[in-house]
mmCIF file of C-alpha atoms in Angstrom:
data_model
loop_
_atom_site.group_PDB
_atom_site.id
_atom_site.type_symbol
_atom_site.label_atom_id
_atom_site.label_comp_id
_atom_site.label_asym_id
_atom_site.label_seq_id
_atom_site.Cartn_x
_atom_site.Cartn_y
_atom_site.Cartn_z
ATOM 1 C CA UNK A 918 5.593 -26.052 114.803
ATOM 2 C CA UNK A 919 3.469 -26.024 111.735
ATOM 3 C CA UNK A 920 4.312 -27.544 108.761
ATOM 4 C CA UNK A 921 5.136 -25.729 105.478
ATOM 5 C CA UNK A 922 2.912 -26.077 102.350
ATOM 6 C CA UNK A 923 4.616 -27.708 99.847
ATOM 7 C CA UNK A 924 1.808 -25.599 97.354
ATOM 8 C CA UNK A 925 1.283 -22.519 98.340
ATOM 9 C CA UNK A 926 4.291 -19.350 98.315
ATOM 10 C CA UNK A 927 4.933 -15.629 98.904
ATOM 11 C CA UNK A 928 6.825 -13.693 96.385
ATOM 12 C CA UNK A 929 7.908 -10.445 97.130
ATOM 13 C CA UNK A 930 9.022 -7.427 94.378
ATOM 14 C CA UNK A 931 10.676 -4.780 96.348
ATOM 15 C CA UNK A 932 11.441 -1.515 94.436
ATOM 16 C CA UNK A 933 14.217 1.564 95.266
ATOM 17 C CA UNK A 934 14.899 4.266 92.959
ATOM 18 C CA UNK A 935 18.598 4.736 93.496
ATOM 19 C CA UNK A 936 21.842 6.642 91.984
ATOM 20 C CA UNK A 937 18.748 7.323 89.271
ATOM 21 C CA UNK A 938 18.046 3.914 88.667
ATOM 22 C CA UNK A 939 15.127 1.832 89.354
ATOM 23 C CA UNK A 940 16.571 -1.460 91.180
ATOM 24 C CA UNK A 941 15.076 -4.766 92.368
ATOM 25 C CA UNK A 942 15.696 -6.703 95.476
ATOM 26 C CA UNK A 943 17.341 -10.174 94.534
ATOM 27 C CA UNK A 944 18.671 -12.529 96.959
ATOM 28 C CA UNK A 945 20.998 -15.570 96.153
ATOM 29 C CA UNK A 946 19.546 -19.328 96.432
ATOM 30 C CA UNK A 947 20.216 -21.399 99.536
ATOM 31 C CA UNK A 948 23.075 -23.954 98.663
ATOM 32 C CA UNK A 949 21.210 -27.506 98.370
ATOM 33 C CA UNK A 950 22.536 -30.300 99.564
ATOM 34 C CA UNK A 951 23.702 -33.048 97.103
ATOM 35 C CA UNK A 952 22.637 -30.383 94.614
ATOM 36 C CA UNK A 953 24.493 -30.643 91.495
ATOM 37 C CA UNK A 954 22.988 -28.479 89.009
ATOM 38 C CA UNK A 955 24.667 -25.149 87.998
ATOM 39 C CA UNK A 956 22.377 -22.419 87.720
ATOM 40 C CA UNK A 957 22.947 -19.334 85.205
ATOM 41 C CA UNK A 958 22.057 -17.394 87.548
ATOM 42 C CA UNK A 959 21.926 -17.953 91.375
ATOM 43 C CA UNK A 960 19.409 -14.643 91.985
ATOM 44 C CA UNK A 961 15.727 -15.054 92.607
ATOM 45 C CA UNK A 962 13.155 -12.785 94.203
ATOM 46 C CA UNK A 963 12.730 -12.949 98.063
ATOM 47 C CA UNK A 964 9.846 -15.763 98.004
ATOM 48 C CA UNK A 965 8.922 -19.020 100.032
ATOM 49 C CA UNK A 966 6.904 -21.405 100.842
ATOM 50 C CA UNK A 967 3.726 -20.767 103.044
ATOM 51 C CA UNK A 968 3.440 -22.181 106.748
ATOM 52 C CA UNK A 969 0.214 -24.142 106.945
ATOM 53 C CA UNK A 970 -0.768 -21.781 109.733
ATOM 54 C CA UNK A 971 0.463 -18.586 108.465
ATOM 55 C CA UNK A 972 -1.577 -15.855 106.438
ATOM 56 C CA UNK A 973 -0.033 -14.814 102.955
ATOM 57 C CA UNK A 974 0.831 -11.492 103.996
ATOM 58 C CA UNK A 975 2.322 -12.686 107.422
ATOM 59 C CA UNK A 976 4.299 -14.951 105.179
ATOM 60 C CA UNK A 977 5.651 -12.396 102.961
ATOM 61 C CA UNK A 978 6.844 -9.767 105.718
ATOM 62 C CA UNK A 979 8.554 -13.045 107.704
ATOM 63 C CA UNK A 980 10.686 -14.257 104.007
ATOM 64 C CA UNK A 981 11.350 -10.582 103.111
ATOM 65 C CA UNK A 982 12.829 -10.256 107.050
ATOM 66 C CA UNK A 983 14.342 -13.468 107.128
ATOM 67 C CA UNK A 984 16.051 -12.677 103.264
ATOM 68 C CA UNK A 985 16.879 -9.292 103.402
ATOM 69 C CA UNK A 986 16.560 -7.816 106.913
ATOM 70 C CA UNK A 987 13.569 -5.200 105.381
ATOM 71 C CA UNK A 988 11.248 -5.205 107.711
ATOM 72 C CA UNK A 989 7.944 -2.821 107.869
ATOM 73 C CA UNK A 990 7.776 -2.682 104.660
ATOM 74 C CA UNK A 991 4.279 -1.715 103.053
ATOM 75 C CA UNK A 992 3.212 -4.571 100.639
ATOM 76 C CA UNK A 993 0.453 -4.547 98.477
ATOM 77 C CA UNK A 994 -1.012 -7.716 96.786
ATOM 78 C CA UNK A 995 -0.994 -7.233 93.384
ATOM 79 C CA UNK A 996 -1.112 -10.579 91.800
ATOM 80 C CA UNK A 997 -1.721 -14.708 92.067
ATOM 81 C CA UNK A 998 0.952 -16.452 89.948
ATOM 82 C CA UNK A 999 -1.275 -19.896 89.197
ATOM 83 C CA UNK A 1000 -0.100 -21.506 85.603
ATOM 84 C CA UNK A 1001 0.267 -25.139 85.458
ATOM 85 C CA UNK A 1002 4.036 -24.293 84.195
ATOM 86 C CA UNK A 1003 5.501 -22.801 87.339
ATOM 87 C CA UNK A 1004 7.606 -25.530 88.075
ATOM 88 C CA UNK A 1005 8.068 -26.997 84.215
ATOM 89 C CA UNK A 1006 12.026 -26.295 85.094
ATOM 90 C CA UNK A 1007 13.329 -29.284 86.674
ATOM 91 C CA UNK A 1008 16.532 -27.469 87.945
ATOM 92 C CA UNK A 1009 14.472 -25.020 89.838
ATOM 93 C CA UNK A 1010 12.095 -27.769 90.879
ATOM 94 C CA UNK A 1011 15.012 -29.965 91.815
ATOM 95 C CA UNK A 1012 16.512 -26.904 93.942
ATOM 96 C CA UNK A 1013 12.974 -26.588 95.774
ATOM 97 C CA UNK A 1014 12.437 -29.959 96.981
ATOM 98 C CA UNK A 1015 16.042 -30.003 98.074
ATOM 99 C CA UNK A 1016 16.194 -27.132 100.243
ATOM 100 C CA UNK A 1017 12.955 -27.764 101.480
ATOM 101 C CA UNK A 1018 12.798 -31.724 101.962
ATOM 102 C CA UNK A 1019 9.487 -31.618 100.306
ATOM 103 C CA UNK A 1020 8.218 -33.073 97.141
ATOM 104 C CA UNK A 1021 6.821 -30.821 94.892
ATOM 105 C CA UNK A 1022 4.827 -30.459 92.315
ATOM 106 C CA UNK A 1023 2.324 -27.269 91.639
ATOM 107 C CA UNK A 1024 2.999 -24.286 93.931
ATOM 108 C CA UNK A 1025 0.629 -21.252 93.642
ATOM 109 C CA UNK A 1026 2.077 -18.047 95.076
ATOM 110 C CA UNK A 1027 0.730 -14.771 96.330
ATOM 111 C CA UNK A 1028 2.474 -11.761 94.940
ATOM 112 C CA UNK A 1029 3.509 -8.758 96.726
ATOM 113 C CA UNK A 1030 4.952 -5.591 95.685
ATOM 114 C CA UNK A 1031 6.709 -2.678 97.844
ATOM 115 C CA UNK A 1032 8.701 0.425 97.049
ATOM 116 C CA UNK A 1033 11.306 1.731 100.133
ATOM 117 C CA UNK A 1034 12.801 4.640 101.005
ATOM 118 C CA UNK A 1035 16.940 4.177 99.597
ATOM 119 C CA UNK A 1036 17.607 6.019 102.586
ATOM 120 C CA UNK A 1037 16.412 3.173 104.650
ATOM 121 C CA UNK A 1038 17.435 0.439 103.218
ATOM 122 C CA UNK A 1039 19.748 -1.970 104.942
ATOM 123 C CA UNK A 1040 22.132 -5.442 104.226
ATOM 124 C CA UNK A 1041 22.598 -7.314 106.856
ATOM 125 C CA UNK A 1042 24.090 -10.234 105.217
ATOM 126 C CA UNK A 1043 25.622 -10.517 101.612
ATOM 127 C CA UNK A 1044 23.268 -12.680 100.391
ATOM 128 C CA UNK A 1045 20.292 -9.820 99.101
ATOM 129 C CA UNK A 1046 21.687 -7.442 96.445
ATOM 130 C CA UNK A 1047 20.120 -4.375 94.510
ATOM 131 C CA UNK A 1048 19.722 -5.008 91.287
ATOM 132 C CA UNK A 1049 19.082 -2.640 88.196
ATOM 133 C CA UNK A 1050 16.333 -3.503 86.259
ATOM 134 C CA UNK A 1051 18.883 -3.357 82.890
ATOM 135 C CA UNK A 1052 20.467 -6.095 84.261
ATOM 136 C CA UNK A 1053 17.632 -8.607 85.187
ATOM 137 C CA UNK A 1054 17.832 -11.616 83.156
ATOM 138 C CA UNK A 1055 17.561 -15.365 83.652
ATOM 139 C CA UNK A 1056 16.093 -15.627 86.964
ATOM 140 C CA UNK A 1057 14.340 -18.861 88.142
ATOM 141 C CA UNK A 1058 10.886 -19.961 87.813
ATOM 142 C CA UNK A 1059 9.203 -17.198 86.661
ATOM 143 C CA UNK A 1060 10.475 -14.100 88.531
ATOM 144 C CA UNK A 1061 11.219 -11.914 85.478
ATOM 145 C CA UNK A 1062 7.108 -12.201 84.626
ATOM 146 C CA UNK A 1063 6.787 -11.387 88.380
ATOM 147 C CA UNK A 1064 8.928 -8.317 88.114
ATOM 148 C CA UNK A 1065 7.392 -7.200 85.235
ATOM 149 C CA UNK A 1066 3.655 -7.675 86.828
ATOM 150 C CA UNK A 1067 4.519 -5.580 89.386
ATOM 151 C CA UNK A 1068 6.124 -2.703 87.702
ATOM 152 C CA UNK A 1069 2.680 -2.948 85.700
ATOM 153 C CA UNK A 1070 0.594 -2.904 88.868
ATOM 154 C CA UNK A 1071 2.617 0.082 90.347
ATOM 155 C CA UNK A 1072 2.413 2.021 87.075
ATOM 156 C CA UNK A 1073 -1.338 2.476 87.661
ATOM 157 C CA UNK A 1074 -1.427 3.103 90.984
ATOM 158 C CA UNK A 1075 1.987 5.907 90.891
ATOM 159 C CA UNK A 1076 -0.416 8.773 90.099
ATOM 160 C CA UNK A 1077 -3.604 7.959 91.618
ATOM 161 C CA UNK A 1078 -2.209 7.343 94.913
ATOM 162 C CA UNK A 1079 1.017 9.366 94.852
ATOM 163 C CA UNK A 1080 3.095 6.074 95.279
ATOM 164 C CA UNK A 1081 5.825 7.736 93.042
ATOM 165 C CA UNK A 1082 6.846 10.429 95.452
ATOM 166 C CA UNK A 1083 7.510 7.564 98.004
ATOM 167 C CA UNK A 1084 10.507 6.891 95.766
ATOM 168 C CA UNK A 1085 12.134 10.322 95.821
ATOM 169 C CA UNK A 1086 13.581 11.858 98.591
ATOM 170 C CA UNK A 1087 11.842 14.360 100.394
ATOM 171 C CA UNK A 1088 13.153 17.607 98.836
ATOM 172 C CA UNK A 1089 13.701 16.603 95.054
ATOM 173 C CA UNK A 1090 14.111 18.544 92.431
ATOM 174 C CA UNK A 1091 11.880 18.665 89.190
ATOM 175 C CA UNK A 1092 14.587 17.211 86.638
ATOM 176 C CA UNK A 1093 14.673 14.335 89.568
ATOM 177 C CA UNK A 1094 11.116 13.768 89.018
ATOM 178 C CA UNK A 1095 11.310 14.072 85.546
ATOM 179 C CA UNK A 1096 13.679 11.406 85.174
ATOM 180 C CA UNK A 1097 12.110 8.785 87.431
ATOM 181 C CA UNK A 1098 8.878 9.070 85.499
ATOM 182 C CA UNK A 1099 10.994 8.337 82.237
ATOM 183 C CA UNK A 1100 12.806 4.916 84.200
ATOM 184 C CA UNK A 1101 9.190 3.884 85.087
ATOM 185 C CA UNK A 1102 7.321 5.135 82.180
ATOM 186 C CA UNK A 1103 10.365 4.399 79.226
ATOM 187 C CA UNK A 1104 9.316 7.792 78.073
ATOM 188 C CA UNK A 1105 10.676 10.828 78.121
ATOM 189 C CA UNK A 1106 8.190 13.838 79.039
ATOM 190 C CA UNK A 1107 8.333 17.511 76.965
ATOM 191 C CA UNK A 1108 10.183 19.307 79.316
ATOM 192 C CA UNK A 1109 8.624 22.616 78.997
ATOM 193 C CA UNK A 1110 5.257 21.210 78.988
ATOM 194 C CA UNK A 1111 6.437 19.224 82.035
ATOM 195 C CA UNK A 1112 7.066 22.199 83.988
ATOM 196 C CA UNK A 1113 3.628 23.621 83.086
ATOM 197 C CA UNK A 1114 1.970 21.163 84.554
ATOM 198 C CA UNK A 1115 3.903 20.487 87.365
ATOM 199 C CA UNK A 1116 3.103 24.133 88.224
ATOM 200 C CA UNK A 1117 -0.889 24.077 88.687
ATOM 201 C CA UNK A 1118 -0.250 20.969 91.012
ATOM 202 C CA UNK A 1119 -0.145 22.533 94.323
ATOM 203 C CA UNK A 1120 0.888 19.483 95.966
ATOM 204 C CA UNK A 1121 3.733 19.785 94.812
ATOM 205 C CA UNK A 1122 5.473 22.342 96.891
ATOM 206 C CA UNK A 1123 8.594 24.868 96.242
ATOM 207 C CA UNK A 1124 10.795 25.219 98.878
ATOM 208 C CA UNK A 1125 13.210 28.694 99.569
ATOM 209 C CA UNK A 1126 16.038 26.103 99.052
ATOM 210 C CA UNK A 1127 18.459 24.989 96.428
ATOM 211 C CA UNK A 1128 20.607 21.863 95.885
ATOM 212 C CA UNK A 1129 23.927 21.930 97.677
ATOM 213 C CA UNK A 1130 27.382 20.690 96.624
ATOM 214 C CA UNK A 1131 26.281 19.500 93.398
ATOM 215 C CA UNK A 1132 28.794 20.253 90.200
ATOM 216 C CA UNK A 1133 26.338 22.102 88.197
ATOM 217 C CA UNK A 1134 23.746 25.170 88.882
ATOM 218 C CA UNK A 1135 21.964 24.432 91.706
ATOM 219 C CA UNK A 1136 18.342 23.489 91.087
ATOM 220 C CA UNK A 1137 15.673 24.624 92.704
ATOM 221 C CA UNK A 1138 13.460 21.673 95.575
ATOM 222 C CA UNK A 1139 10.606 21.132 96.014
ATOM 223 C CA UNK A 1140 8.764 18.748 98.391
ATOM 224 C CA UNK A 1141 5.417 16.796 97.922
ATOM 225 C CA UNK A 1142 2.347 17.347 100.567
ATOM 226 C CA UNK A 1143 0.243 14.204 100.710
ATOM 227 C CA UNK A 1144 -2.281 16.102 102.603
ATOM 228 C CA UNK A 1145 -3.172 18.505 99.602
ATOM 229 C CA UNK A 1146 -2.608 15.703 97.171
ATOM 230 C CA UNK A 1147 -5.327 13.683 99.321
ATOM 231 C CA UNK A 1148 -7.691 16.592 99.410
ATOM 232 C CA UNK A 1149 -8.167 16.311 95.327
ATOM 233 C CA UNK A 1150 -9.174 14.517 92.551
ATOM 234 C CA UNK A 1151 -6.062 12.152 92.017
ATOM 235 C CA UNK A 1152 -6.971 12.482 87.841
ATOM 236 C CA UNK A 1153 -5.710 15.635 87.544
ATOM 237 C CA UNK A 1154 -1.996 14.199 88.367
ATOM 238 C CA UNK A 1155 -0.989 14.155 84.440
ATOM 239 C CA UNK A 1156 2.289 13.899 83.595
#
């Protein structure tokens, strides 16, 4: 069996908008052995070292499977994570060589972002966790910088490729909308102005049905047609 590359790694930044939250998928560090360091926080992005006959992307689906269970997940390269201070931490470097048996030194990584349906998510062990983005802090290496690279990356492509429908469910309703592009954006749209605008976009479609079992007025749904969104010029999404 090939050998792992003791300098080149994966990192993965998977996204769910969830009980109107955006959350993160952490997993918790293998247990070294002989490892005596306490860590303030034992949560790290789904990452790995690279198999010397393995292709980045191969290598990301095959740690996000092996970490989480996700698998056929859509990631997108958005990033290469290459600073000579990667591994300045000599906990987390310490960590690395012991669960790996390798020595290290510089590791460049390839980073990939995805963004799931909640509805499919699954744990199969208690090791990954969903994490809100509120509560990120302290993670290892540089993970936090990761994180925030990616939200950055998927913040430009949201509207031009209608990524941010793929985090709503497919009948949502427009305050639903409204409030994931205030999570992502940290701003809160005009709501009547919102509404406008949302109107001469006919990709985004009304449905004859209302919310159910919901303690308030039901709100109206609406659903969002990829091929109408494809058949125009993605500038005109403005929100």
């Amino acid at each position: 069996m090939a050998a792992l590359n003791p300098h080149l790694s994966a990192d993965c930044v998977i996204f769910k908008y969830d009980e109107e939250q955006l959350k993160v998928l952490l997993v918790e560090r293998e247990p070294a052995n002989g490892n005596s360091v306490v860590f303030p926080n034992n949560l790290k992005l789904p990452g790995g070292l690279v198999y010397n006959n393995e292709l980045f992307k191969d290598a990301a689906k095959r740690i996000l499977r092996e970490l989480s269970c996700l698998d056929n997940v859509n990631l997108v390269q958005f990033d290469m994570l290459d600073s000579l201070d990667r591994m300045e931490n000599e906990a987390d470097r310490h960590w690395l060589e012991k669960t790996t048996g390798l020595t290290i030194d510089r590791v460049v990584s390839i980073a990939y972002y995805g963004i799931i349906d909640p509805a499919e998510t699954k744990n199969c062990n208690t090791r990954s966790h969903w994490v809100a983005m509120n509560q990120i802090h302290n993670l290892p290496f540089d993970h936090e910088d990761i994180i925030h690279r990616a939200l950055s990356a998927i913040r430009q492509s949201l509207k031009r490729d209608g990524t941010i429908f793929d985090l709503l469910t497919p009948r949502f309703t427009i305050n639903q909308l409204q409030h994931l592009i205030t999570i992502f954006y940290d701003q809160q749209p005009d709501s009547r102005n919102f509404r406008k605008k949302l109107k001469k976009l006919d990709f985004i479609v009304p449905l004859n049905e209302k919310q159910k079992n919901v303690a308030h007025k039901p709100a109206q749904l609406f659903a969002f047609d990829r091929q109408r969104f494809e058949q125009f010029n993605n500038t005109r999404i403005i929100f």
